[in-house]
Short mmCIF file of C-alpha atoms and ligand atoms in Angstrom, two decimals:
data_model
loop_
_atom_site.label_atom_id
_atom_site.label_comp_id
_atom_site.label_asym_id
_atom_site.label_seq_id
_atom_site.Cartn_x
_atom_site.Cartn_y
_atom_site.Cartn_z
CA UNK A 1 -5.03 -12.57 24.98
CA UNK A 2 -5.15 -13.85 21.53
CA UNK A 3 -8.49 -16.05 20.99
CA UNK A 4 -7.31 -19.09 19.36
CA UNK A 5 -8.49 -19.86 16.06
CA UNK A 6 -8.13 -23.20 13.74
CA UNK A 7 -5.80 -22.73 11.40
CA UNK A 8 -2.31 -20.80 10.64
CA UNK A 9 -0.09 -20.90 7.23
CA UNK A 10 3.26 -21.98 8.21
CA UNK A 11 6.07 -22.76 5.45
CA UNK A 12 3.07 -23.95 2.97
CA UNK A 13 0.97 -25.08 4.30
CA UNK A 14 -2.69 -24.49 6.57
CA UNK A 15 -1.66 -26.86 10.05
CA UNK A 16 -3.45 -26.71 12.71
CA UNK A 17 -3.07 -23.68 15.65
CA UNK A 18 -1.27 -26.01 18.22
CA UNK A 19 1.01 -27.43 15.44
CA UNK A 20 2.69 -23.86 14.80
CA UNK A 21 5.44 -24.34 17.03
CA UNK A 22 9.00 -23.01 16.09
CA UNK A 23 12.60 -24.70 17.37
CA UNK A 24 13.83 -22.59 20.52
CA UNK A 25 17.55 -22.42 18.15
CA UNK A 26 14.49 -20.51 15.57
CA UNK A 27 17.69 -17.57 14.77
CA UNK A 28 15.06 -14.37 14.75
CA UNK A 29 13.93 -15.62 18.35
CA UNK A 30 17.43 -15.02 19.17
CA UNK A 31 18.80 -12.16 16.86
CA UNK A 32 15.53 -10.40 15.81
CA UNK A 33 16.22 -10.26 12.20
CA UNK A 34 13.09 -11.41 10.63
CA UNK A 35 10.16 -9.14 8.61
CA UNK A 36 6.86 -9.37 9.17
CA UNK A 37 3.61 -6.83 8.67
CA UNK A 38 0.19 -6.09 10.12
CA UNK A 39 -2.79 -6.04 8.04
CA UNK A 40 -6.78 -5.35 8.59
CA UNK A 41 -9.66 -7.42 6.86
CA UNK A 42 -12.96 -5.56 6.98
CA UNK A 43 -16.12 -6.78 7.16
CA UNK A 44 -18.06 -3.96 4.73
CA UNK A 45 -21.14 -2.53 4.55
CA UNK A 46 -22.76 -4.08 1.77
CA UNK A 47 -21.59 -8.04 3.65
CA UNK A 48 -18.65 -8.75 1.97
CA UNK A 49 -14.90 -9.18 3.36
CA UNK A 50 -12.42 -6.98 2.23
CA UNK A 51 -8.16 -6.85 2.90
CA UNK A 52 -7.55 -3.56 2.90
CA UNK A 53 -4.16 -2.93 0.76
CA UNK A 54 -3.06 -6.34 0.83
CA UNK A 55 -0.76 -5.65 -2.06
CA UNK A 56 1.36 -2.93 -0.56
CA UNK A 57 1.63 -4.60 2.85
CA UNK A 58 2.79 -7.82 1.11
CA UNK A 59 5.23 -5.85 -1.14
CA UNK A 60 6.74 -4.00 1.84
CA UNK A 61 6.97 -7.27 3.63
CA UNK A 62 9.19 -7.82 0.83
CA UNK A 63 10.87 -4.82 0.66
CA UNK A 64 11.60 -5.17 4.41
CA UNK A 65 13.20 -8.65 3.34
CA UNK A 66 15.06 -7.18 0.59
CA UNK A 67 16.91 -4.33 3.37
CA UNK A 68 17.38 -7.62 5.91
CA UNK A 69 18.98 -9.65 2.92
CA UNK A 70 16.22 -12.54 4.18
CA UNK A 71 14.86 -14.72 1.06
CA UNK A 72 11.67 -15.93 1.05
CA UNK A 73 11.32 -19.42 -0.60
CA UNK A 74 7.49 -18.17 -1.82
CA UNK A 75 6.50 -15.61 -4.15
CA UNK A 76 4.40 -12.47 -2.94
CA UNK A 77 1.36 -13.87 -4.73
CA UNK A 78 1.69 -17.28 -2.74
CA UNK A 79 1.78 -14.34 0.49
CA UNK A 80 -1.33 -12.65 -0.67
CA UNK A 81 -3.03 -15.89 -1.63
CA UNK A 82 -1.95 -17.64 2.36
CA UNK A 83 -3.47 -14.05 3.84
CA UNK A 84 -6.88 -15.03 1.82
CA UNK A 85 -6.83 -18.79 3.02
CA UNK A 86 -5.76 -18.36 6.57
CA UNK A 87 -9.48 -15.77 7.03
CA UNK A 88 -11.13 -18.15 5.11
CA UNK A 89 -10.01 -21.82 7.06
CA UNK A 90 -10.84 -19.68 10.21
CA UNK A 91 -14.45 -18.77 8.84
CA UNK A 92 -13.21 -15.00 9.47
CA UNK A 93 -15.23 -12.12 8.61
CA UNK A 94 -12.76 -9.38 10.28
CA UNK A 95 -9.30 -9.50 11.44
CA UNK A 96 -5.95 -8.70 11.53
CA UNK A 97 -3.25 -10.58 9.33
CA UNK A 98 0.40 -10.98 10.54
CA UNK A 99 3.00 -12.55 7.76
CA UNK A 100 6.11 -13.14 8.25
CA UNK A 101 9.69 -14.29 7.31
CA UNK A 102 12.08 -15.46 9.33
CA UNK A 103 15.44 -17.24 10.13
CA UNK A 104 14.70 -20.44 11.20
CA UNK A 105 17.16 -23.10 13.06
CA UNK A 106 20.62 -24.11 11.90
CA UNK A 107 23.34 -22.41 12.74
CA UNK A 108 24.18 -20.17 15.40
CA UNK A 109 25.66 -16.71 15.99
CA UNK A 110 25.89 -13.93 13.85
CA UNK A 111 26.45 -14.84 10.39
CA UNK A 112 23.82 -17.87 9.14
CA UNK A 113 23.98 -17.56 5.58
CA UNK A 114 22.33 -21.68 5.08
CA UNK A 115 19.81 -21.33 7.85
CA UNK A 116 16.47 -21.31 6.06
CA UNK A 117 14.42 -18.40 5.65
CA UNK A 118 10.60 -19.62 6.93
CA UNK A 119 7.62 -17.73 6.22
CA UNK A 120 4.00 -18.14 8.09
CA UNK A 121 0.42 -15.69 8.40
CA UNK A 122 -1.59 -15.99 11.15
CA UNK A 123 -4.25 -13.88 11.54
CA UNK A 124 -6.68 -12.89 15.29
CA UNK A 125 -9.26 -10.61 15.65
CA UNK A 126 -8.72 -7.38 17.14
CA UNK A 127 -10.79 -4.30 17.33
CA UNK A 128 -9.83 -1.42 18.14
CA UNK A 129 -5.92 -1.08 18.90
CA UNK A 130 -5.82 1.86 21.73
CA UNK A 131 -9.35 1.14 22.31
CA UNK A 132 -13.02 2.42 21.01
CA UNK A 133 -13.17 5.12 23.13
CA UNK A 134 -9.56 6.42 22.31
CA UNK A 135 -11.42 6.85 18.40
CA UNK A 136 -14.12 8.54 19.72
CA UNK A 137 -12.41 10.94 22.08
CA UNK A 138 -8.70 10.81 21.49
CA UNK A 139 -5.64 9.98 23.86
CA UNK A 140 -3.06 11.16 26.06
CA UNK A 141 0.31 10.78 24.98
CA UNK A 142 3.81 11.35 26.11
CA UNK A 143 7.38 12.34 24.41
CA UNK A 144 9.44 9.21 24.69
CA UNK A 145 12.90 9.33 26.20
CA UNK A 146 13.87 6.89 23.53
CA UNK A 147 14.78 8.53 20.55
CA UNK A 148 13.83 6.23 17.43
CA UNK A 149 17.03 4.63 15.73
CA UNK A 150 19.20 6.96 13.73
CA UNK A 151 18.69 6.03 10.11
CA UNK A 152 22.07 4.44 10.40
CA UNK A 153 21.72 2.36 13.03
CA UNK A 154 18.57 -0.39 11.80
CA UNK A 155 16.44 -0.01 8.59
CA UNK A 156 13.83 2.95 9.26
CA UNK A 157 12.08 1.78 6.56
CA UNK A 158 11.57 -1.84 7.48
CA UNK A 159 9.50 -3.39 9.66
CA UNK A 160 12.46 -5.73 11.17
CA UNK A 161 11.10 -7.67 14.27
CA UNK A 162 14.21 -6.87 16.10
CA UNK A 163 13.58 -2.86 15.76
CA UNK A 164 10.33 -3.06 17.91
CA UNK A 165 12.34 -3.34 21.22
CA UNK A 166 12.81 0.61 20.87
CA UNK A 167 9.11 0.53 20.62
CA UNK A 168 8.31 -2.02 23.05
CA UNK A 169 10.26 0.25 25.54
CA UNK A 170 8.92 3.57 24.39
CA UNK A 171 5.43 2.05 24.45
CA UNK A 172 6.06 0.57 28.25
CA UNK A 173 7.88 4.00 29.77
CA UNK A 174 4.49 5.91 28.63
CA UNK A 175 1.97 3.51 30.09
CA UNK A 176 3.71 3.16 33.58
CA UNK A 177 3.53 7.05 33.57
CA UNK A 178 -0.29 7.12 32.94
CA UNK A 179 -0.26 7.93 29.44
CA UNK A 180 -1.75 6.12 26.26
CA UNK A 181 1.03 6.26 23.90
CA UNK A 182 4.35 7.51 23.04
CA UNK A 183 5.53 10.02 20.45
CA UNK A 184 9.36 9.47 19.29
CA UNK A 185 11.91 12.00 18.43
CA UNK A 186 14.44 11.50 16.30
CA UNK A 187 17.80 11.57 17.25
CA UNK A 188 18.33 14.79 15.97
CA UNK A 189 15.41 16.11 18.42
CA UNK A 190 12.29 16.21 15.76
CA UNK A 191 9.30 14.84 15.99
CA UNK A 192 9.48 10.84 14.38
CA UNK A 193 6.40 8.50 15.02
CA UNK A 194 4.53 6.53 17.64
CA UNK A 195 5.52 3.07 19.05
CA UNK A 196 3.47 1.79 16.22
CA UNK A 197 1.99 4.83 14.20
CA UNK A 198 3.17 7.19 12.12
CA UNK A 199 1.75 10.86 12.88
CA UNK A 200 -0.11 14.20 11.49
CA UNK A 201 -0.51 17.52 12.95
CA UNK A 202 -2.92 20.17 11.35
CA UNK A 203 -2.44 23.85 11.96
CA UNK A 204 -4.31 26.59 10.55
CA UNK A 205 -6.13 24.37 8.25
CA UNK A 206 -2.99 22.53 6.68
CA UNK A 207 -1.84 19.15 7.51
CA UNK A 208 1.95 18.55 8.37
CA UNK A 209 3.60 14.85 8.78
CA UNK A 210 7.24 14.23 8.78
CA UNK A 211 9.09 13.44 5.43
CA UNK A 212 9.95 9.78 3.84
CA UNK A 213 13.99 11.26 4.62
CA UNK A 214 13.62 11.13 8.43
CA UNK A 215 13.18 7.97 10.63
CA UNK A 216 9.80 6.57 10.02
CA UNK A 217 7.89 3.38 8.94
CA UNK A 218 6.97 4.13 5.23
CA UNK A 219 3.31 3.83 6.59
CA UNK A 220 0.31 2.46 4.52
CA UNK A 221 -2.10 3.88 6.33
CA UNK A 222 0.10 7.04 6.56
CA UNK A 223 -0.26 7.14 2.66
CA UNK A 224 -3.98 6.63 1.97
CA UNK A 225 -4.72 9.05 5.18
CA UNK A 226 -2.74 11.62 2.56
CA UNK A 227 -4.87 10.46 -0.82
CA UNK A 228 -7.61 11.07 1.24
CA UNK A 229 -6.84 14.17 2.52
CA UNK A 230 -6.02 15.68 -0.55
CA UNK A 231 -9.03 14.35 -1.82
CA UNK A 232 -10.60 16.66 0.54
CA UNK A 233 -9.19 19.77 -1.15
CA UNK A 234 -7.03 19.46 1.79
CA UNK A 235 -3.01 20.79 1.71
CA UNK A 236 -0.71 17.98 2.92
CA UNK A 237 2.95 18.98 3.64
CA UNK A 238 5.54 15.87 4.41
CA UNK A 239 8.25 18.02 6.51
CA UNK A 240 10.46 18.22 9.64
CA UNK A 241 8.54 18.87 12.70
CA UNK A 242 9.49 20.10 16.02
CA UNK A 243 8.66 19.33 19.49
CA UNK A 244 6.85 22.48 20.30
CA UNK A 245 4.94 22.72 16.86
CA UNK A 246 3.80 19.32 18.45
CA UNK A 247 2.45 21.16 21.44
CA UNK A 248 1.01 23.94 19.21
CA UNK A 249 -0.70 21.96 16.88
CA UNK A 250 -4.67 23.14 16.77
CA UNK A 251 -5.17 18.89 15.90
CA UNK A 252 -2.69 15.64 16.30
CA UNK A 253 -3.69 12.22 15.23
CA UNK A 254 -1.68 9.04 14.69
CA UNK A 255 -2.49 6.52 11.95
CA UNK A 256 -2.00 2.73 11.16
CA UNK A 257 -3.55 -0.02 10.13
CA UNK A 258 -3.66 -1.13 13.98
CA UNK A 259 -4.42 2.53 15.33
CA UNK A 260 -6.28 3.57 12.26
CA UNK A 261 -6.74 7.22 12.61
CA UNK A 262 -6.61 7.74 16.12
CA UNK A 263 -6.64 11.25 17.71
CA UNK A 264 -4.46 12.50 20.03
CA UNK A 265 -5.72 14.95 22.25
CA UNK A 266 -2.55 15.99 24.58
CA UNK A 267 0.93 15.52 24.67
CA UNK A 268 3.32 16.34 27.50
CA UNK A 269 -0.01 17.48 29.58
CA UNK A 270 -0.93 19.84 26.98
CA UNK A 271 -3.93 20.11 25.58
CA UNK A 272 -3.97 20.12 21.92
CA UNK A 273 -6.23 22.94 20.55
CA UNK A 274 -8.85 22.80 22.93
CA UNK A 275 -8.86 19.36 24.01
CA UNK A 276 -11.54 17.92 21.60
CA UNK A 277 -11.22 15.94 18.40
CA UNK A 278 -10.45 18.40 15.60
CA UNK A 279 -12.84 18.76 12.37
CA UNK A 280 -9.77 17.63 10.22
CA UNK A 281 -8.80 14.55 12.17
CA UNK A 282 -12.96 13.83 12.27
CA UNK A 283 -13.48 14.07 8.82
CA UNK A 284 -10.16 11.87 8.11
CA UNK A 285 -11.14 9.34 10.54
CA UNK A 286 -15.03 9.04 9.11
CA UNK A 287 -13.20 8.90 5.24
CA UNK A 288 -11.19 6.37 6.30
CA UNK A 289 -13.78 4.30 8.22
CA UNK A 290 -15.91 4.79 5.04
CA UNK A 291 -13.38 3.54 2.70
CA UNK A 292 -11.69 0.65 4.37
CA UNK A 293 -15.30 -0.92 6.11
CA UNK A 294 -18.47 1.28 4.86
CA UNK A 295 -19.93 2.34 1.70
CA UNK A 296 -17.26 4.41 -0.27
CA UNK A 297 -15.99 2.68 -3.41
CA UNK A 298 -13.87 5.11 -4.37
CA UNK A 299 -10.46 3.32 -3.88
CA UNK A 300 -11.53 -0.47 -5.09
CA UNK A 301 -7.95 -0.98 -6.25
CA UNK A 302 -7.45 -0.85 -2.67
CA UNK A 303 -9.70 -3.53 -1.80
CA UNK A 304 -9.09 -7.37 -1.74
CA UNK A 305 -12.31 -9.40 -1.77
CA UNK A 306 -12.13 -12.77 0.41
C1 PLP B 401 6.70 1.97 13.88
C2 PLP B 401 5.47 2.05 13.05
N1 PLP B 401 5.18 3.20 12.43
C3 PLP B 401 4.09 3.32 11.67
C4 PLP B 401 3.21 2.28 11.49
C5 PLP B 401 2.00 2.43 10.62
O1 PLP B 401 2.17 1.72 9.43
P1 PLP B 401 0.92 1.18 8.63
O2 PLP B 401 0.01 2.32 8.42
O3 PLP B 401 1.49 0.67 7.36
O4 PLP B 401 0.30 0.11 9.46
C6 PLP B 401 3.49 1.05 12.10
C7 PLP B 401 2.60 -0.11 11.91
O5 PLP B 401 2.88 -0.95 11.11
C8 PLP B 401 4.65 0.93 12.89
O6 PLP B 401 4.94 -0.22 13.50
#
């Protein structure tokens, strides 16, 4: 359950958190074409509030817009600036930001080319996404019988409200089978991304993740995981992956600005290596932890104060 807060940013303006209703004839309610992104303030070490790469979610918010053919009637700095107000009416420290644009009420079916194009943040806290002690120890996780959408059918590289029912129902099938999350193929059987997280295999020391090409969410997190890496003096390779490299794989781990870097420590009731968090994934995860919420100021252009 989502604690409710004061305020959310809807078309404009701060209203209050009952007033941010939408019209049941709101067209993405019906038709799912709407954008929207997920984003993490951090409380740091030395006190202050941070957004971690505020910028690049709010551009591929856009981006996502841009593949939907939506139009926002604001700018992306009025976006970054309604992120910054919404923690600070709600006296937030921590949190997790949600924008979005969508197809409001007009007309309906199909084609709605005058229907207007609303846009709102509302931000909740959340901690950990799979849970604290799925950070600590890792998670089981299953091969989904849903293959993620052929690049041709929906926009891989959007983050289209719509496209999350393949996720939703990926997500479902592996909890009701006991499992913590799902891993997608692609429809050409090779390994894609989670329900919500894109994902990294290391073996022999090198870390593998599939490439930009095949269908995956372009993946923030997915992309400072790599800066860090290779700031590591670790070898990143973006390639195809297969099933059973999956299940070979001496590490896994999934990343996203919900997930973070979260390991994975079986898949299809395999153990992967031997069961344990991997020194690669560790070291990611503690880099990570360090740069988004702790003491390393190594990325600031990364960082947006509140
Ligand atoms: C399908 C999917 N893949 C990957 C990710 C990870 O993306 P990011 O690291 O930008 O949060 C997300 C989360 O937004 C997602 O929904």
């Amino acid at each position: 359950m989502v604690d409710k807060l004061k305020k959310i940013w809807l078309d404009e303006a701060l209203i209050d958190w009952e007033d941010a209703n939408v019209h049941i004839l709101t067209h993405s309610l019906h038709y799912g074409v709407g954008a929207f992104e997920g984003i993490r303030a951090y409380k740091r070490q030395d006190g202050n509030t941070a957004i971690f790469r505020l910028n690049d979610h709010i551009d591929r918010l856009f981006d996502t817009c841009k593949l939907a053919l939506l139009a926002p009637k604001v700018t992306r700095d009025q976006m970054m600036r309604a992120c910054v107000d919404v923690l600070r009416a709600n006296d937030m420290q921590e949190g997790y930001l949600r924008p979005m644009a969508f197809i409001g009420e007009g007309a309906m079916g199909i084609y709605v080319p005058n229907n207007p194009t609303r846009t709102a943040v509302v931000a909740w806290n959340w901690g950990a996404y799979l849970g604290d002690e799925a950070l600590q120890n890792g998670i089981r996780t299953k091969i989904s019988s849903f293959a993620r959408h052929h690049i041709n059918v929906s926009l891989a590289k959007a983050k289209m409200m719509g496209q999350y029912t393949n996720s939703v129902l990926a997500k479902r099938e592996a909890k009701f089978a006991g499992y913590d999350e799902a891993i997608l193929l692609d429809t050409n059987g090779y390994v894609s991304e989670g329900s919500g997280e894109n994902i990294f295999i290391v073996k022999k020391g090198v870390i593998y993740t599939p490439d930009l090409a095949s269908s995956i969410l372009e993946g923030i997190t997915r992309e400072t995981v790599m800066t860090l890496a290779r700031e590591e003096g670790l070898t990143v390779v973006e390639t195809r992956i297969t099933r059973d490299q999956l299940w070979l794989a001496d590490e896994v781990f999934f990343t996203g600005t919900a997930a973070e870097v979260t390991p994975v420590r079986e898949v299809d009731n395999r153990a992967i290596g031997d069961g344990k968090v991997g020194p690669i994934t560790r070291q990611l995860q503690a880099r990570y932890f360090a740069v988004v919420r702790g003491n390393d100021n190594s990325h600031p252009e990364w960082l947006t104060r509140v």
